[in-house]
Amino acid sequence: LTVVIMAGGRGTRFWPRSRNRLPKQCIALMGERTLLQRTLDRVQGLVPPEQVLVVTGKDMSEAVREQLPELPAENILVEPCGRNTAPCIAWATVEIARRYGGEAIMAVLPADHLVDDEEDFQRALYAGAKAASETNGLITLGIRATRPETGFGYIRCGEALGEWDGRSFHHVQGFVEKPDRETANEYVASGQYYWNAGIFLWSVDAIRDAFQAYLPNTWASMARLEFEPTSFATLWDTFDAISIDYGILEHAKSVYVLPASFGWSDVGSWTAIPDIAAPSDGGWVESQDCVSIDAGGNVVHAPGKLVALVGVDDLVIVDTPDALLVTRREDAQRIREVISRLEHAGLTKYL
Amino acid sequence: LTVVIMAGGRGTRFWPRSRNRLPKQCIALMGERTLLQRTLDRVQGLVPPEQVLVVTGKDMSEAVREQLPELPAENILVEPCGRNTAPCIAWATVEIARRYGGEAIMAVLPADHLVDDEEDFQRALYAGAKAASETNGLITLGIRATRPETGFGYIRCGEALGEWDGRSFHHVQGFVEKPDRETANEYVASGQYYWNAGIFLWSVDAIRDAFQAYLPNTWASMARLEFEPTSFATLWDTFDAISIDYGILEHAKSVYVLPASFGWSDVGSWTAIPDIAAPSDGGWVESQDCVSIDAGGNVVHAPGKLVALVGVDDLVIVDTPDALLVTRREDAQRIREVISRLEHAGLTKYL
């Protein structure tokens, strides 16, 4: 079993705490360890660090190396630029094939998620690895949908495939994009839909076959890369930026889902934090001291400071040494607009 | 003519920018110079620095000395503790009587106000000094009420007294406390009421007579102080904390008002700033850079930082190295509650 941690995301939604050089996966939200470190911690005991690859971007590669000193330098693959998950996984596949051969199992994990029950997470990965090995299918973990979330993709669960390690696997009937609220309500009510957590298990052979069938150009270029290392960046630049879901999983035949419920969260924005952390008055305040008067539901990150809130509700307040963000929880997704304004104004020092 | 600047206020309403050791009068709001420095600047040319006394408190005396290097050390009177304006003015009166005798005119000015038209301000002081000298009355400046402000005291203007330097002076029919909104509307409509700006002119003889008549104990103790300097703090502590308005002006007979309209503001809270400064989108943002998206009417003080506001209106946001305040403009007066909470929690390092 090998692990591939996808750590290339910019995570602009946690700006200004997250920056280009220190994206979401590289910051410590709720705790001492960063999300990336916690992702590595989470597979400890299951695979040795030598069998963990991290794929990341140029901007953040320094932070990634610093945060994961236990990883051999050659296990950190630095993409010349972000090209979504398909090229990222293709590269990792080529690398693992070279080191361990076609029967090696890859567990692909995002670097910026949180898991409550880490033991159950490991047991699920273990069962998934077994199933991947025996079925030669592409396994995706489906998280039991506990609320009508409109920010996730969903997996429609089909008939039972079988059991591995006491866990039942199912055929996938289809992947669906982020639904509207009404559709999401139906999904949750039906009990047939699971959140797509972006956690996958497959053998090198199985994913290579799938690349050759559904993204043959990407695969052919990736194979060439091995022999033309000098032109790496130039070739990488030509890859279509496409997700593994859209490029392969939605088309491939032997795609199976392993329903799981180990307390997963993608920590999608500041607004999500009170749902994950033990909330105080429906909000979450991370600061040295806090005085809150007729205030509630605020999400505050201002470490080392006194924060005083009077008569304000449902705000997101993020304070850093050079930038201060104040917005409403319902507007937290609009941080992207701030990023875009800063880019246009040439204020890239804040990104 | 001598000037007495009353610089003892704590100015908690500008917390966390203002602190015990650096109260409102000692901070620079809208500009480079502090309110105290601008108060001294405002009388330049009218009186030499040697004839300006500043009465201030122990906590802030260091800041006051640093900010007014042109003032002789003996011109800064440091109160052992705050006792409102009557004892403060009594002490200054004793000091000026000793230096310049009973005929000296005192112009008493708060240290934490703003004035637009400084030339007109000086002309008004000059006329007031003349009237004070010739009438031996107590002159108070009345600011033409341009809006139904409920945070100020009002002066009811009576019949004309005469003209000095082309400015007409009037008898005062009475002082009134902060009115409710309806009453304030009537005051403005009547045209007979002026805001009490806390700016006074009188001769040493006139105010001494008034102290002896209406606050004889304070005056007697103050006179004793001259001869018992070692027990200064102990005696000062026994003074009633009473304002000059309530203790003397409301009772004295020869009290006159000089109507003025030189663009005065007491800068009463963060909320007041957009009314004084040239406002942008109805708000006021003091920061290194600012990105504002669907946001307006916010009062922001975060010097040296990028401030990003998304979807928030009418907030007060004050950022300092160790404390961050976020409140609503309508709640800005409630900063006092924060101060009180901090005191009770022993978090005095933030005060």
Short mmCIF file of C-alpha atoms in Angstrom, two decimals, chain A residues 47-241:
data_model
loop_
_atom_site.label_atom_id
_atom_site.label_comp_id
_atom_site.label_asym_id
_atom_site.label_seq_id
_atom_site.Cartn_x
_atom_site.Cartn_y
_atom_site.Cartn_z
CA VAL A 47 2.22 2.86 5.65
CA PRO A 48 5.81 3.93 6.40
CA PRO A 49 6.73 7.52 5.36
CA GLU A 50 8.91 6.14 2.54
CA GLN A 51 5.74 4.94 0.82
CA VAL A 52 3.98 8.29 1.02
CA LEU A 53 4.22 10.66 -1.95
CA VAL A 54 3.13 14.28 -1.71
CA VAL A 55 2.28 16.16 -4.89
CA THR A 56 2.35 19.91 -4.41
CA GLY A 57 2.95 23.24 -6.16
CA LYS A 58 6.01 25.42 -6.59
CA ASP A 59 4.83 28.28 -4.37
CA MET A 60 4.13 26.08 -1.40
CA SER A 61 6.82 23.40 -1.84
CA GLU A 62 9.08 25.01 0.73
CA ALA A 63 6.37 24.99 3.39
CA VAL A 64 5.50 21.37 2.53
CA ARG A 65 9.13 20.25 2.90
CA GLU A 66 9.47 22.07 6.22
CA GLN A 67 6.26 20.61 7.60
CA LEU A 68 7.02 17.01 6.62
CA PRO A 69 10.65 16.44 7.66
CA GLU A 70 10.04 12.69 7.99
CA LEU A 71 9.44 12.37 4.23
CA PRO A 72 12.37 11.60 1.88
CA ALA A 73 13.02 14.57 -0.43
CA GLU A 74 12.32 12.46 -3.54
CA ASN A 75 8.82 11.74 -2.24
CA ILE A 76 7.74 15.34 -2.70
CA LEU A 77 6.68 15.90 -6.31
CA VAL A 78 6.52 19.58 -7.21
CA GLU A 79 4.21 20.48 -10.06
CA PRO A 80 5.37 23.38 -12.24
CA CYS A 81 1.81 24.71 -12.07
CA GLY A 82 -1.60 23.52 -10.94
CA ARG A 83 -3.37 21.25 -13.46
CA ASN A 84 -6.16 19.85 -11.30
CA THR A 85 -6.12 16.27 -10.01
CA ALA A 86 -5.82 14.08 -13.15
CA PRO A 87 -2.25 15.09 -14.18
CA CYS A 88 -1.28 15.12 -10.49
CA ILE A 89 -2.45 11.51 -10.04
CA ALA A 90 -0.93 10.45 -13.36
CA TRP A 91 2.48 11.67 -12.21
CA ALA A 92 2.18 9.91 -8.88
CA THR A 93 1.11 6.74 -10.69
CA VAL A 94 4.17 6.82 -12.95
CA GLU A 95 6.38 7.34 -9.92
CA ILE A 96 4.83 4.52 -7.89
CA ALA A 97 4.86 2.16 -10.89
CA ARG A 98 8.58 2.79 -11.26
CA ARG A 99 9.27 2.12 -7.60
CA TYR A 100 6.84 -0.64 -6.71
CA GLY A 101 5.39 -2.06 -9.94
CA GLY A 102 1.86 -2.42 -11.26
CA GLU A 103 0.35 -4.29 -8.35
CA ALA A 104 1.06 -1.60 -5.78
CA ILE A 105 -2.10 -0.10 -4.31
CA MET A 106 -2.40 3.67 -4.18
CA ALA A 107 -4.52 5.46 -1.59
CA VAL A 108 -5.09 8.99 -2.87
CA LEU A 109 -5.89 11.58 -0.19
CA PRO A 110 -6.52 15.31 -0.23
CA ALA A 111 -4.16 17.19 2.09
CA ASP A 112 -6.67 19.65 3.46
CA HIS A 113 -9.47 17.64 5.02
CA LEU A 114 -10.24 16.64 8.59
CA VAL A 115 -11.26 13.26 10.00
CA ASP A 116 -12.69 12.66 13.46
CA ASP A 117 -12.30 8.92 13.90
CA GLU A 118 -8.82 8.20 12.64
CA GLU A 119 -8.91 4.52 13.58
CA ASP A 120 -12.00 3.97 11.52
CA PHE A 121 -10.40 5.95 8.71
CA GLN A 122 -7.43 3.57 8.71
CA ARG A 123 -9.68 0.52 8.81
CA ALA A 124 -11.61 1.89 5.82
CA LEU A 125 -8.39 2.49 3.86
CA TYR A 126 -7.23 -1.01 4.69
CA ALA A 127 -10.49 -2.58 3.53
CA GLY A 128 -10.43 -0.39 0.42
CA ALA A 129 -6.91 -1.47 -0.40
CA LYS A 130 -7.94 -5.12 -0.12
CA ALA A 131 -10.94 -4.59 -2.39
CA ALA A 132 -8.88 -2.62 -4.90
CA SER A 133 -6.34 -5.39 -5.03
CA GLU A 134 -8.87 -8.20 -5.46
CA THR A 135 -11.33 -6.48 -7.82
CA ASN A 136 -8.85 -4.36 -9.79
CA GLY A 137 -11.55 -1.66 -9.64
CA LEU A 138 -11.39 2.02 -8.80
CA ILE A 139 -12.61 2.54 -5.26
CA THR A 140 -13.93 5.83 -4.01
CA LEU A 141 -14.89 6.56 -0.44
CA GLY A 142 -18.42 7.87 -0.02
CA ILE A 143 -19.23 9.85 3.09
CA ARG A 144 -22.72 9.32 4.48
CA ALA A 145 -24.52 12.60 3.74
CA THR A 146 -25.77 13.94 7.05
CA ARG A 147 -27.03 17.29 5.76
CA PRO A 148 -28.11 18.72 2.39
CA GLU A 149 -24.72 20.20 1.57
CA THR A 150 -24.65 22.11 -1.73
CA GLY A 151 -20.90 22.51 -1.82
CA PHE A 152 -20.00 18.86 -2.47
CA GLY A 153 -20.30 16.42 -5.34
CA TYR A 154 -22.41 13.33 -4.61
CA ILE A 155 -22.00 9.66 -5.47
CA ARG A 156 -25.10 7.64 -6.27
CA CYS A 157 -24.75 4.22 -4.70
CA GLY A 158 -25.87 1.14 -6.67
CA GLU A 159 -26.20 -2.54 -5.86
CA ALA A 160 -23.90 -4.33 -3.45
CA LEU A 161 -20.59 -5.59 -4.75
CA GLY A 162 -19.38 -7.57 -1.77
CA GLU A 163 -17.67 -7.27 1.59
CA TRP A 164 -14.02 -6.81 2.43
CA ASP A 165 -12.90 -6.73 6.04
CA GLY A 166 -16.52 -6.63 7.15
CA ARG A 167 -17.29 -3.52 5.05
CA SER A 168 -19.72 -3.64 2.18
CA PHE A 169 -18.76 -2.11 -1.15
CA HIS A 170 -21.23 -1.00 -3.79
CA HIS A 171 -21.30 -0.30 -7.49
CA VAL A 172 -21.39 3.40 -8.34
CA GLN A 173 -24.46 4.41 -10.35
CA GLY A 174 -23.11 7.84 -11.11
CA PHE A 175 -21.40 10.96 -9.90
CA VAL A 176 -23.36 14.20 -9.63
CA GLU A 177 -22.08 17.74 -9.43
CA LYS A 178 -22.85 20.10 -6.59
CA PRO A 179 -26.66 20.08 -6.36
CA ASP A 180 -29.02 22.92 -5.47
CA ARG A 181 -30.59 22.88 -2.01
CA GLU A 182 -33.78 21.11 -3.04
CA THR A 183 -31.94 18.35 -4.89
CA ALA A 184 -29.52 17.99 -1.99
CA ASN A 185 -32.52 17.52 0.33
CA GLU A 186 -33.78 14.71 -1.92
CA TYR A 187 -30.35 13.10 -1.94
CA VAL A 188 -30.14 13.06 1.84
CA ALA A 189 -33.73 11.78 2.18
CA SER A 190 -33.18 8.98 -0.32
CA GLY A 191 -30.24 7.52 1.60
CA GLN A 192 -28.67 6.47 -1.72
CA TYR A 193 -26.24 9.35 -2.06
CA TYR A 194 -22.86 9.87 -0.49
CA TRP A 195 -20.51 12.82 -0.50
CA ASN A 196 -17.54 12.50 -2.76
CA ALA A 197 -14.60 13.10 -0.43
CA GLY A 198 -11.93 12.82 -3.10
CA ILE A 199 -10.41 9.78 -1.37
CA PHE A 200 -9.57 6.98 -3.80
CA LEU A 201 -7.97 3.54 -3.77
CA TRP A 202 -6.79 1.55 -6.78
CA SER A 203 -3.89 -0.47 -8.08
CA VAL A 204 -1.32 1.11 -10.37
CA ASP A 205 -2.45 -1.26 -13.12
CA ALA A 206 -6.11 -0.30 -12.75
CA ILE A 207 -5.60 3.46 -12.84
CA ARG A 208 -3.05 3.17 -15.66
CA ASP A 209 -5.58 1.23 -17.73
CA ALA A 210 -8.17 3.88 -16.98
CA PHE A 211 -5.82 6.72 -17.99
CA GLN A 212 -5.02 4.92 -21.23
CA ALA A 213 -8.73 4.46 -21.93
CA TYR A 214 -10.09 7.89 -20.94
CA LEU A 215 -7.19 10.35 -20.85
CA PRO A 216 -4.78 8.77 -23.34
CA ASN A 217 -3.04 12.05 -24.20
CA THR A 218 -2.31 12.87 -20.62
CA TRP A 219 -0.98 9.39 -20.05
CA ALA A 220 1.17 9.37 -23.18
CA SER A 221 2.71 12.73 -22.30
CA MET A 222 3.28 11.60 -18.73
CA ALA A 223 5.06 8.50 -19.95
CA ARG A 224 7.28 10.65 -22.19
CA LEU A 225 8.17 12.87 -19.24
CA GLU A 226 10.22 10.09 -17.78
CA PHE A 227 12.55 10.23 -20.69
CA GLU A 228 12.66 14.00 -21.24
CA PRO A 229 13.10 15.50 -17.80
CA THR A 230 14.43 18.84 -19.08
CA SER A 231 11.20 19.71 -20.83
CA PHE A 232 9.09 18.80 -17.81
CA ALA A 233 7.66 22.22 -17.17
CA THR A 234 6.91 22.84 -20.84
CA LEU A 235 5.11 19.52 -21.21
CA TRP A 236 3.25 19.89 -17.94
CA ASP A 237 1.95 23.18 -19.14
CA THR A 238 0.22 21.45 -22.07
CA PHE A 239 -1.86 19.13 -19.88
CA ASP A 240 -5.55 19.77 -19.69
CA ALA A 241 -6.50 20.89 -16.21
#
